[in-house]
Tab-separated table of C-alpha atoms and ligand atoms in Angstrom:
chain	number	residue	atom	x	y	z
Q	1	UNK	CA	77.544	93.979	129.217
Q	2	UNK	CA	80.709	94.554	127.136
Q	3	UNK	CA	80.400	94.357	123.386
Q	4	UNK	CA	83.041	91.616	123.437
Q	5	UNK	CA	80.778	89.251	125.410
Q	6	UNK	CA	80.005	86.152	123.341
Q	7	UNK	CA	76.316	86.820	124.044
Q	8	UNK	CA	76.606	89.911	121.842
Q	9	UNK	CA	78.679	88.628	118.939
Q	10	UNK	CA	77.416	85.028	118.720
Q	11	UNK	CA	74.001	86.033	117.311
Q	12	UNK	CA	75.864	87.865	114.524
Q	13	UNK	CA	77.931	84.842	113.487
Q	14	UNK	CA	77.689	83.399	109.995
Q	15	UNK	CA	80.351	80.731	110.583
Q	16	UNK	CA	80.057	76.940	110.717
Q	17	UNK	CA	82.744	76.320	113.342
Q	18	UNK	CA	84.684	79.412	114.456
Q	19	UNK	CA	83.111	80.891	117.578
Q	20	UNK	CA	80.771	77.915	117.910
Q	21	UNK	CA	82.878	75.727	120.227
Q	22	UNK	CA	84.163	76.840	123.660
Q	23	UNK	CA	84.190	80.626	124.024
Q	24	UNK	CA	86.152	82.020	126.940
Q	25	UNK	CA	85.578	85.678	127.770
Q	26	UNK	CA	86.822	87.453	130.880
Q	27	UNK	CA	87.372	91.087	131.727
Q	28	UNK	CA	91.084	90.611	132.497
Q	29	UNK	CA	93.419	87.838	131.353
Q	30	UNK	CA	97.191	87.503	131.227
Q	31	UNK	CA	97.182	86.853	127.468
Q	32	UNK	CA	94.424	85.364	125.328
Q	33	UNK	CA	97.062	83.282	123.517
Q	34	UNK	CA	98.423	81.884	126.786
Q	35	UNK	CA	94.955	81.024	128.107
Q	36	UNK	CA	93.800	79.486	124.828
Q	37	UNK	CA	96.971	77.381	124.589
Q	38	UNK	CA	96.126	75.962	128.019
Q	39	UNK	CA	92.556	75.301	126.835
Q	40	UNK	CA	94.000	73.532	123.767
Q	41	UNK	CA	96.160	71.353	126.020
Q	42	UNK	CA	93.000	70.356	127.860
Q	43	UNK	CA	91.335	69.334	124.610
Q	44	UNK	CA	89.329	72.406	123.557
Q	45	UNK	CA	87.975	71.887	120.037
Q	46	UNK	CA	88.642	73.666	116.741
Q	47	UNK	CA	86.914	77.035	116.608
Q	48	UNK	CA	87.220	77.853	120.315
Q	49	UNK	CA	87.754	81.564	120.981
Q	50	UNK	CA	89.325	83.467	123.856
Q	51	UNK	CA	88.961	87.225	124.244
Q	52	UNK	CA	89.095	89.865	126.948
Q	53	UNK	CA	88.905	93.578	127.659
Q	54	UNK	CA	92.403	93.846	129.025
Q	55	UNK	CA	95.574	91.721	128.980
Q	56	UNK	CA	98.105	92.032	131.784
Q	57	UNK	CA	100.810	90.131	129.884
Q	58	UNK	CA	99.902	90.589	126.216
Q	59	UNK	CA	102.602	89.167	123.982
Q	60	UNK	CA	103.896	90.226	120.581
Q	61	UNK	CA	106.306	88.748	118.071
Q	62	UNK	CA	110.029	88.473	118.754
Q	63	UNK	CA	109.395	88.315	122.533
Q	64	UNK	CA	107.927	91.816	122.664
Q	65	UNK	CA	105.118	92.847	124.973
Q	66	UNK	CA	101.776	93.957	123.502
Q	67	UNK	CA	99.972	96.859	125.114
Q	68	UNK	CA	96.319	95.842	125.698
Q	69	UNK	CA	94.524	98.407	127.866
Q	70	UNK	CA	90.935	97.935	128.999
Q	71	UNK	CA	88.237	98.348	126.379
Q	72	UNK	CA	90.583	99.832	123.764
Q	73	UNK	CA	90.924	96.970	121.323
Q	74	UNK	CA	89.895	93.527	120.183
Q	75	UNK	CA	92.318	91.157	121.916
Q	76	UNK	CA	91.305	87.795	120.477
Q	77	UNK	CA	92.721	84.306	119.974
Q	78	UNK	CA	91.156	81.529	117.931
Q	79	UNK	CA	92.037	77.837	118.288
Q	80	UNK	CA	92.442	76.106	114.951
Q	81	UNK	CA	92.976	72.408	114.348
Q	82	UNK	CA	93.474	72.782	110.621
Q	83	UNK	CA	93.680	70.134	107.961
Q	84	UNK	CA	97.087	71.204	106.656
Q	85	UNK	CA	100.671	69.964	106.978
Q	86	UNK	CA	102.624	71.439	109.922
Q	87	UNK	CA	105.105	73.099	107.544
Q	88	UNK	CA	102.228	75.110	106.049
Q	89	UNK	CA	101.053	76.386	109.448
Q	90	UNK	CA	102.858	79.767	109.101
Q	91	UNK	CA	100.550	80.456	106.130
Q	92	UNK	CA	97.684	80.736	108.610
Q	93	UNK	CA	99.180	84.123	109.556
Q	94	UNK	CA	98.185	85.266	106.072
Q	95	UNK	CA	94.622	84.031	106.598
Q	96	UNK	CA	94.422	85.987	109.868
Q	97	UNK	CA	95.819	89.122	108.207
Q	98	UNK	CA	93.392	88.777	105.279
Q	99	UNK	CA	90.503	88.266	107.664
Q	100	UNK	CA	91.326	91.287	109.818
Q	101	UNK	CA	91.842	93.419	106.716
Q	102	UNK	CA	88.432	92.374	105.479
Q	103	UNK	CA	86.814	92.893	108.891
Q	104	UNK	CA	87.923	96.520	109.183
Q	105	UNK	CA	87.093	97.217	105.535
Q	106	UNK	CA	83.581	95.749	105.815
Q	107	UNK	CA	82.696	97.158	109.211
Q	108	UNK	CA	84.472	100.564	109.166
Q	109	UNK	CA	85.333	101.192	105.500
Q	110	UNK	CA	89.063	101.322	106.291
Q	111	UNK	CA	91.465	100.664	103.430
Q	112	UNK	CA	93.796	98.364	105.365
Q	113	UNK	CA	96.790	96.544	103.891
Q	114	UNK	CA	99.021	93.662	104.965
Q	115	UNK	CA	102.646	94.280	105.852
Q	116	UNK	CA	104.543	90.989	105.623
Q	117	UNK	CA	104.550	88.874	107.636
Q	118	UNK	CA	101.940	89.701	110.204
Q	119	UNK	CA	100.880	93.317	110.537
Q	120	UNK	CA	97.746	94.981	109.270
Q	121	UNK	CA	98.414	98.631	108.500
Q	122	UNK	CA	96.451	101.676	107.441
Q	123	UNK	CA	97.849	105.038	106.427
Q	124	UNK	CA	101.344	103.590	106.909
Q	125	UNK	CA	100.747	102.834	110.596
Q	126	UNK	CA	100.078	99.565	112.413
Q	127	UNK	CA	96.434	98.794	113.125
Q	128	UNK	CA	96.706	95.144	114.131
Q	129	UNK	CA	99.413	92.661	115.116
Q	130	UNK	CA	99.217	88.873	114.810
Q	131	UNK	CA	100.889	86.201	116.915
Q	132	UNK	CA	100.630	82.587	115.789
Q	133	UNK	CA	101.636	79.750	118.131
Q	134	UNK	CA	101.628	76.030	117.326
Q	135	UNK	CA	101.404	72.898	119.411
Q	136	UNK	CA	100.783	69.196	119.009
Q	137	UNK	CA	98.550	66.789	120.920
Q	138	UNK	CA	97.031	63.351	120.385
Q	139	UNK	CA	94.754	64.679	117.652
Q	140	UNK	CA	97.593	66.393	115.785
Q	141	UNK	CA	98.677	69.973	115.268
Q	142	UNK	CA	96.818	72.925	116.680
Q	143	UNK	CA	97.396	76.622	116.099
Q	144	UNK	CA	96.514	79.477	118.438
Q	145	UNK	CA	95.949	82.483	116.190
Q	146	UNK	CA	96.119	85.677	118.236
Q	147	UNK	CA	95.267	89.121	116.894
Q	148	UNK	CA	95.342	92.501	118.585
Q	149	UNK	CA	93.315	95.174	116.789
Q	150	UNK	CA	93.635	98.782	117.972
Q	151	UNK	CA	90.054	100.067	118.063
Q	152	UNK	CA	90.326	103.149	120.298
Q	153	UNK	CA	93.078	105.735	120.485
Q	154	UNK	CA	94.154	104.473	123.903
Q	155	UNK	CA	95.048	101.015	122.533
Q	156	UNK	CA	98.705	101.847	121.967
Q	157	UNK	CA	101.167	103.865	124.038
Q	158	UNK	CA	101.623	107.535	123.015
Q	159	UNK	CA	105.291	106.953	122.139
Q	160	UNK	CA	104.144	104.707	119.263
Q	161	UNK	CA	101.883	107.400	117.763
Q	162	UNK	CA	104.046	107.751	114.644
Q	163	UNK	CA	103.857	104.002	113.942
Q	164	UNK	CA	100.470	102.879	115.320
Q	165	UNK	CA	96.879	103.816	114.564
Q	166	UNK	CA	93.413	102.795	115.704
Q	167	UNK	CA	90.086	102.232	113.953
Q	168	UNK	CA	88.501	105.278	115.586
Q	169	UNK	CA	91.204	107.589	114.209
Q	170	UNK	CA	90.298	106.515	110.679
Q	171	UNK	CA	86.547	105.938	110.782
Q	172	UNK	CA	83.472	105.769	112.968
Q	173	UNK	CA	84.396	102.755	115.083
Q	174	UNK	CA	81.697	100.063	114.917
Q	175	UNK	CA	80.782	97.973	117.962
Q	176	UNK	CA	83.553	95.508	118.601
Q	177	UNK	CA	80.999	92.661	118.484
Q	178	UNK	CA	80.413	93.453	114.795
Q	179	UNK	CA	84.152	93.392	114.085
Q	180	UNK	CA	84.543	90.038	115.892
Q	181	UNK	CA	81.707	88.401	113.931
Q	182	UNK	CA	83.034	89.674	110.582
Q	183	UNK	CA	86.589	88.639	111.484
Q	184	UNK	CA	85.591	85.072	112.402
Q	185	UNK	CA	83.560	84.703	109.198
Q	186	UNK	CA	86.438	85.979	107.026
Q	187	UNK	CA	88.968	83.798	108.862
Q	188	UNK	CA	86.887	80.684	108.369
Q	189	UNK	CA	86.597	81.377	104.627
Q	190	UNK	CA	90.320	82.078	104.177
Q	191	UNK	CA	91.297	78.992	106.177
Q	192	UNK	CA	88.932	76.851	104.116
Q	193	UNK	CA	90.597	78.039	100.930
Q	194	UNK	CA	94.044	77.316	102.389
Q	195	UNK	CA	92.967	73.819	103.431
Q	196	UNK	CA	91.432	73.005	100.037
Q	197	UNK	CA	93.890	74.665	97.657
Q	198	UNK	CA	97.061	75.454	99.618
Q	199	UNK	CA	98.748	78.848	99.279
Q	200	UNK	CA	97.257	79.245	95.794
Q	201	UNK	CA	93.825	79.506	97.374
Q	202	UNK	CA	94.703	82.744	99.150
Q	203	UNK	CA	97.594	84.039	97.053
Q	204	UNK	CA	95.641	86.419	94.788
Q	205	UNK	CA	93.827	88.059	97.708
Q	206	UNK	CA	97.043	88.287	99.688
Q	207	UNK	CA	98.868	89.953	96.765
Q	208	UNK	CA	95.993	92.404	96.299
Q	209	UNK	CA	96.123	93.442	99.966
Q	210	UNK	CA	99.888	93.424	100.425
Q	211	UNK	CA	101.773	96.695	100.866
Q	212	UNK	CA	105.101	94.812	101.021
Q	213	UNK	CA	105.199	93.108	97.636
Q	214	UNK	CA	106.734	95.344	95.007
Q	215	UNK	CA	108.181	97.709	97.635
Q	216	UNK	CA	111.734	98.536	98.641
Q	217	UNK	CA	112.340	96.972	102.063
Q	218	UNK	CA	114.973	96.864	104.727
Q	219	UNK	CA	115.449	93.447	106.321
Q	220	UNK	CA	116.790	93.605	109.872
Q	221	UNK	CA	118.019	90.340	111.356
Q	222	UNK	CA	121.298	88.509	111.692
Q	223	UNK	CA	122.179	90.511	108.600
Q	224	UNK	CA	120.827	93.982	107.674
Q	225	UNK	CA	120.183	94.555	103.965
Q	226	UNK	CA	117.858	96.322	101.567
Q	227	UNK	CA	116.165	95.154	98.384
Q	228	UNK	CA	112.824	94.870	96.634
Q	229	UNK	CA	110.218	92.407	97.957
Q	230	UNK	CA	109.291	90.420	94.856
Q	231	UNK	CA	107.176	87.494	95.949
Q	232	UNK	CA	106.096	85.114	98.683
Q	233	UNK	CA	106.821	81.416	98.210
Q	234	UNK	CA	104.519	78.512	99.064
Q	235	UNK	CA	105.896	78.335	102.627
Q	236	UNK	CA	105.207	82.004	103.326
Q	237	UNK	CA	108.839	83.148	103.060
Q	238	UNK	CA	109.473	86.571	101.489
Q	239	UNK	CA	111.694	86.646	98.390
Q	240	UNK	CA	113.761	89.822	98.339
Q	241	UNK	CA	115.845	90.906	95.336
Q	242	UNK	CA	119.019	92.287	96.855
Q	243	UNK	CA	120.883	95.204	95.354
Q	244	UNK	CA	123.545	92.805	94.032
Q	245	UNK	CA	120.803	90.976	92.042
Q	246	UNK	CA	120.592	87.872	94.234
Q	247	UNK	CA	117.192	86.654	95.361
Q	248	UNK	CA	117.161	86.085	99.112
Q	249	UNK	CA	114.567	83.984	100.967
Q	250	UNK	CA	113.579	85.672	104.229
Q	251	UNK	CA	111.834	83.711	106.998
Q	252	UNK	CA	109.304	85.495	109.183
Q	253	UNK	CA	110.554	84.199	112.518
Q	254	UNK	CA	113.963	85.739	112.202
Q	255	UNK	CA	113.576	89.302	111.082
Q	256	UNK	CA	111.884	92.683	111.108
Q	257	UNK	CA	111.036	94.060	107.681
Q	258	UNK	CA	110.549	97.802	107.232
Q	259	UNK	CA	110.047	100.154	104.365
Q	260	UNK	CA	113.327	101.826	103.442
Q	261	UNK	CA	111.826	105.169	104.543
Q	262	UNK	CA	110.298	103.994	107.824
Q	263	UNK	CA	107.950	101.423	109.349
Q	264	UNK	CA	105.963	100.625	106.139
Y	1	LIG	C1	102.874	91.635	117.126
Y	1	LIG	O1	102.600	92.485	116.283
Y	1	LIG	O2	104.000	91.608	117.643
Y	1	LIG	C2	101.841	90.624	117.509
Y	1	LIG	C3	100.860	91.153	118.526
Y	1	LIG	C4	99.767	90.151	118.868
Y	1	LIG	C5	98.871	90.652	119.978
Y	1	LIG	C6	97.697	89.739	120.221
Y	1	LIG	S1	96.505	90.419	121.320
Y	1	LIG	C7	95.692	88.898	121.436
Y	1	LIG	C8	96.745	87.816	121.475
Y	1	LIG	N1	97.220	87.605	122.841
Y	1	LIG	C9	98.482	87.951	122.996
Y	1	LIG	O3	99.137	87.884	124.063
Y	1	LIG	N2	99.000	88.408	121.844
Y	1	LIG	C10	98.012	88.366	120.783
């Protein structure tokens, strides 16, 4: 049995709802986000989880593909039907990033940080990517929160070795079932704080884990400019102080943000 089978991680769960609804696990799927979106359309409840060993059409942000070879990572999507306004939905990305950061810290002792908007990094290389997708049905908004965590060295293609990293390169990799259970628990807590208190409920933790805030960044989009990332506003946009002194609001959907010296 694979350590991603629900039978192995469900007994470790400390959650009330995440992982306790419909759990779909298969060896090979196109994309856990794609499959879970279809489950959502058919009425799957809040907390449903989709995960697999290998994705044949794993998807990343900005229409990129996401390498997801067999047994090398945690390729997981969680269906959320959150009690928040649709315009706040992008903030769920921060909950996912916080939860994955906590999961690798608690289970492997890795000092991971969050690179705005949706990467978890360690030692200046990408450990996990996040893809959030929204939809609406008769019961309101739903969000499919996908995360791809590199656990083994083979998770990412060799040509990305200068920008990507895996848990096993940084620590003794725990069973993936332990990571999944910790991740779902941390995600449920972060989402609860977001639902109750809005961005303020997660802001302090996010600031503490961010490697973007306070750093010089290069924003690559319709326009290419550099500045210092000063803050995140209540909608999740990054506020960058440009070299001419103006404060520019940067939206996650439109851009890549890098460190001025490289990826972080
Ligand atoms: C990115 O950094 O561009 C986001 C990558 C997100 C990858 C995960 S793996 C599980 C889920 N299913 C997908 O097809 N994508 C996300």
